[in-house]
Coordinates of C-alpha atoms and ligand atoms in Angstrom, one line a residue:
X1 CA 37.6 -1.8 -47.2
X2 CA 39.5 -0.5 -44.5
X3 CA 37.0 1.7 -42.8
X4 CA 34.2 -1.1 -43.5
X5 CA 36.6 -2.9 -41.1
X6 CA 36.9 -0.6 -38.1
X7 CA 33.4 -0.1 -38.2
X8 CA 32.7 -3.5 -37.8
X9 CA 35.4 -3.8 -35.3
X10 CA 33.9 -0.6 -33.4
X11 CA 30.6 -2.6 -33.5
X12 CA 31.7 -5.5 -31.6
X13 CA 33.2 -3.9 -29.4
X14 CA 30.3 -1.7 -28.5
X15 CA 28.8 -4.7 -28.0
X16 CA 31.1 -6.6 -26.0
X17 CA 31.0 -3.5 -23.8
X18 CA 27.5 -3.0 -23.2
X19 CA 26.9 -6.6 -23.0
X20 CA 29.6 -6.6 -20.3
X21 CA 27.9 -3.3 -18.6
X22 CA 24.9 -5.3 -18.6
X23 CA 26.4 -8.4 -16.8
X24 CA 28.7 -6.4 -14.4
X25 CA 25.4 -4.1 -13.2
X26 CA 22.9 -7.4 -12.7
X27 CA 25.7 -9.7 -10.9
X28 CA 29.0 -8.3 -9.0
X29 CA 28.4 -4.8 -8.1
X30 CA 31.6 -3.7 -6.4
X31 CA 31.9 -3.1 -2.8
X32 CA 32.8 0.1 -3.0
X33 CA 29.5 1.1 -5.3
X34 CA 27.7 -0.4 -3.2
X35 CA 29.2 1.6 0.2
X36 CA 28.7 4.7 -2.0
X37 CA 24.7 3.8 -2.5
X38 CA 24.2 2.9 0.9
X39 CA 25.4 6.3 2.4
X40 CA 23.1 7.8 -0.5
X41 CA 20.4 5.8 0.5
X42 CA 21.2 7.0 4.4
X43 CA 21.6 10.3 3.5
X44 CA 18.3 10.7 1.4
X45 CA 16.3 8.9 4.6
X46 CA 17.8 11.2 7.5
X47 CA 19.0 7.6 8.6
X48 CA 21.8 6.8 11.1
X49 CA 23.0 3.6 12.9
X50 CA 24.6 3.7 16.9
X51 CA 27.5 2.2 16.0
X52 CA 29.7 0.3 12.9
X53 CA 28.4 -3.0 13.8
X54 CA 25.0 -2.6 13.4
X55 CA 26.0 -0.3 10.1
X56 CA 28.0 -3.3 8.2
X57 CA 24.6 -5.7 9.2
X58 CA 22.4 -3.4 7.8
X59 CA 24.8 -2.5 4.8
X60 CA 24.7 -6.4 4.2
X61 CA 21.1 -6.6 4.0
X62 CA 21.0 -3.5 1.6
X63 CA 22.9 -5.1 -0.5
X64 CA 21.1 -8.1 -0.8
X65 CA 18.1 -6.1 -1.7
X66 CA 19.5 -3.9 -4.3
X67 CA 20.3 -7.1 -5.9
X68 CA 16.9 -8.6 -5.2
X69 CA 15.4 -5.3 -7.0
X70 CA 17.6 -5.1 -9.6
X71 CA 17.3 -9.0 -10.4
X72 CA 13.7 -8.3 -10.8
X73 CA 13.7 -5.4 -13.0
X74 CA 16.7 -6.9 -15.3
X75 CA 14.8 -10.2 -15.7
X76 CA 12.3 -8.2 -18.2
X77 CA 9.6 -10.3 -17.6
X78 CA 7.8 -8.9 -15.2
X79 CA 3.9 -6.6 -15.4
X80 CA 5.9 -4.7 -12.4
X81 CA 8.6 -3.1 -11.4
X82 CA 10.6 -3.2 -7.6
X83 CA 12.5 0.1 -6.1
X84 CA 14.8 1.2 -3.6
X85 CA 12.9 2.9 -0.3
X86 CA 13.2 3.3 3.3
X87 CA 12.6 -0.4 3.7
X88 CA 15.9 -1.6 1.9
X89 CA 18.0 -2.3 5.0
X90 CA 15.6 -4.6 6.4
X91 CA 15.3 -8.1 5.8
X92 CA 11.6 -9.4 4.3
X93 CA 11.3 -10.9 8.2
X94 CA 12.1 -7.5 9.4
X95 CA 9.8 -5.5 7.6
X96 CA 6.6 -8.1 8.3
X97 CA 7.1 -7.6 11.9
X98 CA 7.3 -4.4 11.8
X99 CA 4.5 -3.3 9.3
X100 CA 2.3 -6.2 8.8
X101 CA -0.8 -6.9 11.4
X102 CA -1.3 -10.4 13.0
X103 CA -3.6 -12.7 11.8
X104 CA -7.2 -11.6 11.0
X105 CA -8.8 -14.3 12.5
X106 CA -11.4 -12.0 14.3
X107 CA -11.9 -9.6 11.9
X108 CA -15.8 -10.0 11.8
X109 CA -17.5 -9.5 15.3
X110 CA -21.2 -9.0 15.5
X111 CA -22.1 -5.1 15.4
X112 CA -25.5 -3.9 15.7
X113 CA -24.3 -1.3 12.9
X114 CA -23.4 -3.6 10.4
X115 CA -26.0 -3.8 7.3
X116 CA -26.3 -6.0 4.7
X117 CA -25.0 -5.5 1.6
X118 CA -26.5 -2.6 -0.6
X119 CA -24.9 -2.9 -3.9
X120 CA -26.1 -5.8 -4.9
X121 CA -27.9 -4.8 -8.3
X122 CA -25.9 -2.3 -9.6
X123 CA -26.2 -0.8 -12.9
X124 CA -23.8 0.9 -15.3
X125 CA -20.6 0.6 -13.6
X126 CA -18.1 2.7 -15.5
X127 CA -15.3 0.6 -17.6
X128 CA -12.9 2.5 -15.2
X129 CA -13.1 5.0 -12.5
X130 CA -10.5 6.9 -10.0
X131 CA -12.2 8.3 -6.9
X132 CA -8.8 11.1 -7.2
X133 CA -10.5 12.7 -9.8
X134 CA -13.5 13.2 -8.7
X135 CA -11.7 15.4 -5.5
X136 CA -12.7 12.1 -3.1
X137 CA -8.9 10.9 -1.6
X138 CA -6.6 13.1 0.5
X139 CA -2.8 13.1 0.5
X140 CA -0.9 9.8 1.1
X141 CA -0.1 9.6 4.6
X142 CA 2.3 7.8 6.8
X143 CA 1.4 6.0 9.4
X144 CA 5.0 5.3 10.9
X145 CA 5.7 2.5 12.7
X146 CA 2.9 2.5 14.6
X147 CA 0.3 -0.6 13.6
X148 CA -2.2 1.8 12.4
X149 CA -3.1 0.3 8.9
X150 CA -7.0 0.0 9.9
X151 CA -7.6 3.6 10.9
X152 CA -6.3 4.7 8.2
X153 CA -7.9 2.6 5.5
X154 CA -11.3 3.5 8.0
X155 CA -10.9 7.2 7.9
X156 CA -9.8 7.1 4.3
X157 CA -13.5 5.7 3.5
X158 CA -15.0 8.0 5.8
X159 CA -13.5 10.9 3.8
X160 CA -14.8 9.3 0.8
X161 CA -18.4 9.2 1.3
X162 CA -18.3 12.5 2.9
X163 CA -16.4 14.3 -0.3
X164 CA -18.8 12.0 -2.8
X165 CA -22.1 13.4 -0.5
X166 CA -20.7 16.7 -0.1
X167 CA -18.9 18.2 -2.5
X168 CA -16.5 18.9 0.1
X169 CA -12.6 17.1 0.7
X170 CA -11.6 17.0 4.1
X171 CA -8.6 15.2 6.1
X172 CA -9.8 13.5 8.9
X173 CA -7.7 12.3 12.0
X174 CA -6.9 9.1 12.0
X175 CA -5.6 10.1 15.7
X176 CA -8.6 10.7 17.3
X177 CA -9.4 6.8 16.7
X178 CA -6.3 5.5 17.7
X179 CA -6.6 7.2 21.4
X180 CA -10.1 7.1 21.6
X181 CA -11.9 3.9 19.9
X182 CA -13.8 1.8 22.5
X183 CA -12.1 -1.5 21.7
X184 CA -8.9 -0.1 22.3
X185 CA -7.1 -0.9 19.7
X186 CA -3.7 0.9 19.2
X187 CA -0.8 0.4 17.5
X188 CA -0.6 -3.5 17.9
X189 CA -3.2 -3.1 14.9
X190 CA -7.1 -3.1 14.9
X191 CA -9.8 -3.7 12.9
X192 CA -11.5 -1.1 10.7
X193 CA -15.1 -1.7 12.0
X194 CA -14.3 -0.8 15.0
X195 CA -12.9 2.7 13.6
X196 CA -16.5 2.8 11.8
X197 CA -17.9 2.3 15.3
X198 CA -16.1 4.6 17.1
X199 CA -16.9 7.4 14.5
X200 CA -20.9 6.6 14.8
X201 CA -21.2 6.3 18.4
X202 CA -19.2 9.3 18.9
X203 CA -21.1 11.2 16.3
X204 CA -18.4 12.4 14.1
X205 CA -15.0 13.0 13.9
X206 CA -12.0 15.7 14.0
X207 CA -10.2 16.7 11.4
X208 CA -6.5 16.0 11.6
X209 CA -5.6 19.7 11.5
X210 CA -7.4 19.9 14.9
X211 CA -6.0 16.2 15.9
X212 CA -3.0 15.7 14.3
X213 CA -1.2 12.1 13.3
X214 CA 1.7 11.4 15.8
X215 CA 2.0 8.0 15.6
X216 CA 1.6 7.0 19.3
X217 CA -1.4 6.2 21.6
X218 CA -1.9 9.0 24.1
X219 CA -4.8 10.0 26.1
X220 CA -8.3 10.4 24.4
X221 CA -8.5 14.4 23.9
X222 CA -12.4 13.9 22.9
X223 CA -13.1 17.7 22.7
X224 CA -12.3 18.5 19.9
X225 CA -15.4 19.8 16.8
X226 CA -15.8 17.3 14.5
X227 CA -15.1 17.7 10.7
X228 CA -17.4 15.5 9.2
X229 CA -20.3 17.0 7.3
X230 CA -22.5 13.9 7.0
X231 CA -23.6 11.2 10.1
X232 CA -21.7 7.7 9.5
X233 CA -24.5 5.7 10.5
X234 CA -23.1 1.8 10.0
X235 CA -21.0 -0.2 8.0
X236 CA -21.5 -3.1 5.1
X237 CA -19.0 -6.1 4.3
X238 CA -18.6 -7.0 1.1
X239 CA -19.6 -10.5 0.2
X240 CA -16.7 -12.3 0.6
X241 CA -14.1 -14.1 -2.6
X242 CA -16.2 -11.9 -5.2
X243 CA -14.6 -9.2 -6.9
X244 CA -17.9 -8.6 -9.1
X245 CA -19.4 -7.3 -5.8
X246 CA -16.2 -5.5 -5.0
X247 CA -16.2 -3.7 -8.0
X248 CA -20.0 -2.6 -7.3
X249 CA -19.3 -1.3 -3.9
X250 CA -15.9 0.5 -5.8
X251 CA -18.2 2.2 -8.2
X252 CA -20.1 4.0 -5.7
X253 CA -17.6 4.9 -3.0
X254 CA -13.7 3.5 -1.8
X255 CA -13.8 0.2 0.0
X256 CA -11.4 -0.4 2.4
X257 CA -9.8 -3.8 2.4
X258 CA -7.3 -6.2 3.8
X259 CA -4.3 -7.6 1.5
X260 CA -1.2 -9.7 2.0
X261 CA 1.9 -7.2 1.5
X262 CA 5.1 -10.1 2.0
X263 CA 5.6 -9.8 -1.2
X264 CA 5.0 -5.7 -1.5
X265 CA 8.3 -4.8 0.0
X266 CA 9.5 -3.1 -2.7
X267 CA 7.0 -2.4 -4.8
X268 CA 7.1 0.6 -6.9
X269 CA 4.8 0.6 -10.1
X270 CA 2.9 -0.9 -12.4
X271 CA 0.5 -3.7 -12.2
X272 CA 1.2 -6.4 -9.8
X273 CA 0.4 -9.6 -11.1
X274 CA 1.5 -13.1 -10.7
X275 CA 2.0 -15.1 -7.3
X276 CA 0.8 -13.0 -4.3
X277 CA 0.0 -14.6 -0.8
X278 CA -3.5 -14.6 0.8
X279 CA -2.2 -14.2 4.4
X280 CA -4.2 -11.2 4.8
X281 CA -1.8 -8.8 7.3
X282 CA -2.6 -5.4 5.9
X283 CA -5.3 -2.7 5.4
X284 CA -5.5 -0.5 2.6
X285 CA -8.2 1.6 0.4
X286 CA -9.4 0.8 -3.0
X287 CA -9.7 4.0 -4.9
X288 CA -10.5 3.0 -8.1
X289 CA -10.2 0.3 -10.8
X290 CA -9.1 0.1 -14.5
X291 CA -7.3 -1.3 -17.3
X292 CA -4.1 -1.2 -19.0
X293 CA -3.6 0.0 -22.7
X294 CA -2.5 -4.0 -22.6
X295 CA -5.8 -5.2 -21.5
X296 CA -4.4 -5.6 -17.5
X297 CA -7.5 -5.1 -15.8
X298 CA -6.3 -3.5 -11.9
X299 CA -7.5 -2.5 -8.6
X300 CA -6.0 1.3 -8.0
X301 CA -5.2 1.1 -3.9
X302 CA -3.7 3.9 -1.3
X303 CA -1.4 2.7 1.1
X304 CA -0.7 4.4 4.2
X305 CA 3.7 4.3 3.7
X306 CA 4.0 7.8 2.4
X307 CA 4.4 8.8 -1.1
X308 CA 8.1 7.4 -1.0
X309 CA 6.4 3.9 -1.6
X310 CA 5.4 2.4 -4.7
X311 CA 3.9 4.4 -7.1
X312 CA 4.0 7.6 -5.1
X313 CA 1.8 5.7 -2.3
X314 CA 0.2 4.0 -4.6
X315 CA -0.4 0.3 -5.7
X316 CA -1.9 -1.1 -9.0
X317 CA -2.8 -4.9 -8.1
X318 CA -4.5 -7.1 -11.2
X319 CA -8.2 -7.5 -10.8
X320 CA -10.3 -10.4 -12.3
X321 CA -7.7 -12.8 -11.1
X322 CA -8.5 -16.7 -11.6
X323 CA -8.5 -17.1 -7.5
X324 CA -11.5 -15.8 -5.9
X325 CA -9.6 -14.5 -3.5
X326 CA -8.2 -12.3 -5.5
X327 CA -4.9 -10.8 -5.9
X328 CA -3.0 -10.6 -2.2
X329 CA -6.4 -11.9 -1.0
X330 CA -7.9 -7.9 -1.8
X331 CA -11.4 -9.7 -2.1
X332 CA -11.3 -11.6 1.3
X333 CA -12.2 -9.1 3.6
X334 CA -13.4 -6.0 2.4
X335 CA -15.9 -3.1 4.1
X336 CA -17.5 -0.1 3.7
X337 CA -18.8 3.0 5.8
X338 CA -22.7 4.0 5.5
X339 CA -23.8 7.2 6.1
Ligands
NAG401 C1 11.0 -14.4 -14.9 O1 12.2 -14.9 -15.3 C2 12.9 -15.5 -14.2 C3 14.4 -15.8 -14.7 O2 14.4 -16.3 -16.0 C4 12.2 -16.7 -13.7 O3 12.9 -17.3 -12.7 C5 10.8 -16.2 -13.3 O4 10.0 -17.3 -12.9 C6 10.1 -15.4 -14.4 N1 8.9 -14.9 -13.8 C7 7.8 -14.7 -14.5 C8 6.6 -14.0 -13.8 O5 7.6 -15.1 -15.6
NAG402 C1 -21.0 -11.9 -6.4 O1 -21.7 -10.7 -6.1 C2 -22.6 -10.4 -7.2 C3 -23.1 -9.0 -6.9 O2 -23.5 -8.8 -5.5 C4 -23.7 -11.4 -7.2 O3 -24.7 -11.1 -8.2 C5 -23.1 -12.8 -7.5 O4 -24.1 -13.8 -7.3 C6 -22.0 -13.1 -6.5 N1 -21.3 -14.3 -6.9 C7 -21.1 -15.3 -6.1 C8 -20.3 -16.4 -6.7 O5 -21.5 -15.3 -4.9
NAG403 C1 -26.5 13.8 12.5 O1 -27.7 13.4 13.0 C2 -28.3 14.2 14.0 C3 -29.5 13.5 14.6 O2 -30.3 13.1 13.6 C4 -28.6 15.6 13.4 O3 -29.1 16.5 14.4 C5 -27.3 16.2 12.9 O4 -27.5 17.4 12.2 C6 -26.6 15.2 11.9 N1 -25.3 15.7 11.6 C7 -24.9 16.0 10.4 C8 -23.5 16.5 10.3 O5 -25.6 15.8 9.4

């Protein structure tokens, strides 16, 4: 009897403990936790603030985001899950000026390289495919501060259709376009036709061991061999709202898109699904496409953040969506190089 008793008791208690753990972790973290996880979170980014003014501002907004995260991830009901990186001291504002591009209003200019769309009757389209494994996508990289989303989603599809024609993986600079594209487009942002431009009317490109990433816009240093082993000869847009001709285009080589990131803050895996916006303010690469052991069906997308982002660079976002838009707009805007 007795020991029946102290079991029980033990029971209850255990769960009046965790139950308590469980409230005390999602709702009032203390201060001085939280202090300790912002210095860890510092200290793991090599960050510092000038003085402790702008540290307790910053230290506010952290907080609010480890909550924000941590909200999300307790709720349970979510295809997704949110993560602490090196955007947690700024506020959602904050990080759209700094990372996302303006409007896209003038996306589509008239080029004498652009073709019509060429994957129109597609056959046989594998149930899921991931361009990583067939030694087509370099490394994540980061593109810093600098508004360089476009040449990097360009070059990444350059790199593509050269590895898928030749057999042969190789980084390309993403610099090189940034100081010497005709349109001049820089860090404010750009568009990625006129990366594919750039890299046909110049006849190649370098590769970024020759021209490396710095993040600025410096003078063109156009001597330089170039690294690509085929001619890029013009560019296609996708048909516009149609993720059936998206996933055509996918199968045969990665697609460079645009995507509305306001919500992508803190993304770090699994499959986005749910409300997304459509204000398109970001390029990225589709890569592949898939579906869960659930039945999720997913776009597989690099980003250009570094690996410390989502899903070590990566994002999964839900394909076959019920707006033709798709999910974060990925089916709004979407082109390919042709070589
Ligand atoms: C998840 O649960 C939260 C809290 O109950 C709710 O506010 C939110 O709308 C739910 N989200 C989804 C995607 O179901
Ligand atoms: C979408 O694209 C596919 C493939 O190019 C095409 O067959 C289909 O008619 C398009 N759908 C719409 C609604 O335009
Ligand atoms: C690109 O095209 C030019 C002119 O047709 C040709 O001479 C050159 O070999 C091509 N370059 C590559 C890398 O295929």
């Amino acid at each position: 009897m007795s020991s029946n008793k102290s079991c029980y008791c033990t029971i209850v208690l255990f769960i009046f403990a965790t139950s308590w753990y469980h409230v005390a972790s999602s709702l009032s973290y203390s201060e001085e936790s939280m202090s300790i996880k912002h210095e860890k979170w510092m200290a793991q980014h090599g960050f510092s603030y000038e003085n402790e003014k702008v540290k307790e501002a910053r230290f506010q907004i952290f907080k609010d985001n480890v909550q924000h995260i941590d909200r999300h991830n307790q709720e349970g009901n979510h295809t997704y899950k949110l993560g602490l990186n090196k955007f947690a001291d700024l506020t959602n504002e904050e990080f759209l000026a700094k990372y996302a591009r303006s409007s896209m209003q003038s996306f589509k200019v008239a080029s004498s390289y652009q073709s019509s769309f060429e994957y129109t009757n597609i056959k046989d389209i594998p149930p899921s495919l991931d361009w990583r494994d067939h030694n087509a996508v370099t490394a994540v990289a980061n593109q810093g501060t600098c508004g360089t989303c476009w040449a990097f989603s360009a070059v990444a599809t350059i790199e593509g259709i050269a590895a898928i024609r030749s057999g042969n993986l190789k980084k390309l600079s993403e610099q090189h376009i940034l100081d010497c594209n005709y349109m001049h487009e820089g860090c404010k942002g750009g568009r990625q036709n006129s990366a594919f431009e750039f890299v046909i009317k110049n006849g190649g490109l370098a590769s970024d061991t020759d021209y490396p990433y710095i993040g600025i816009q410096t003078a063109c240093a156009n001597n330089k061999p170039s690294s690509l082993s085929l001619n890029i000869t013009g560019f296609g847009f996708i048909p516009p709202n149609n993720e059936t001709a998206l996933l055509a285009a996918v199968a045969n080589q990665p697609v460079s898109v645009d995507v509305d990131i306001t919500i992508l803050q803190f993304y770090r895996s699994g499959i986005l699904t749910g409300e997304c916006g459509t204000n398109l303010n970001h390029a990225v690469t589709v890569v592949g496409y898939g579906e869960s052991d659930d039945g999720v069906k997913f776009w597989l997308v690099k980003n250009s953040w570094g690996r410390g982002w989502g899903d070590d660079g990566y994002i999964k976002l839900q394909r076959n969506v019920n707006a033709i838009e798709g999910m974060c707009g990925i089916a709004m805007i979407g082109c390919y190089p042709i070589a």
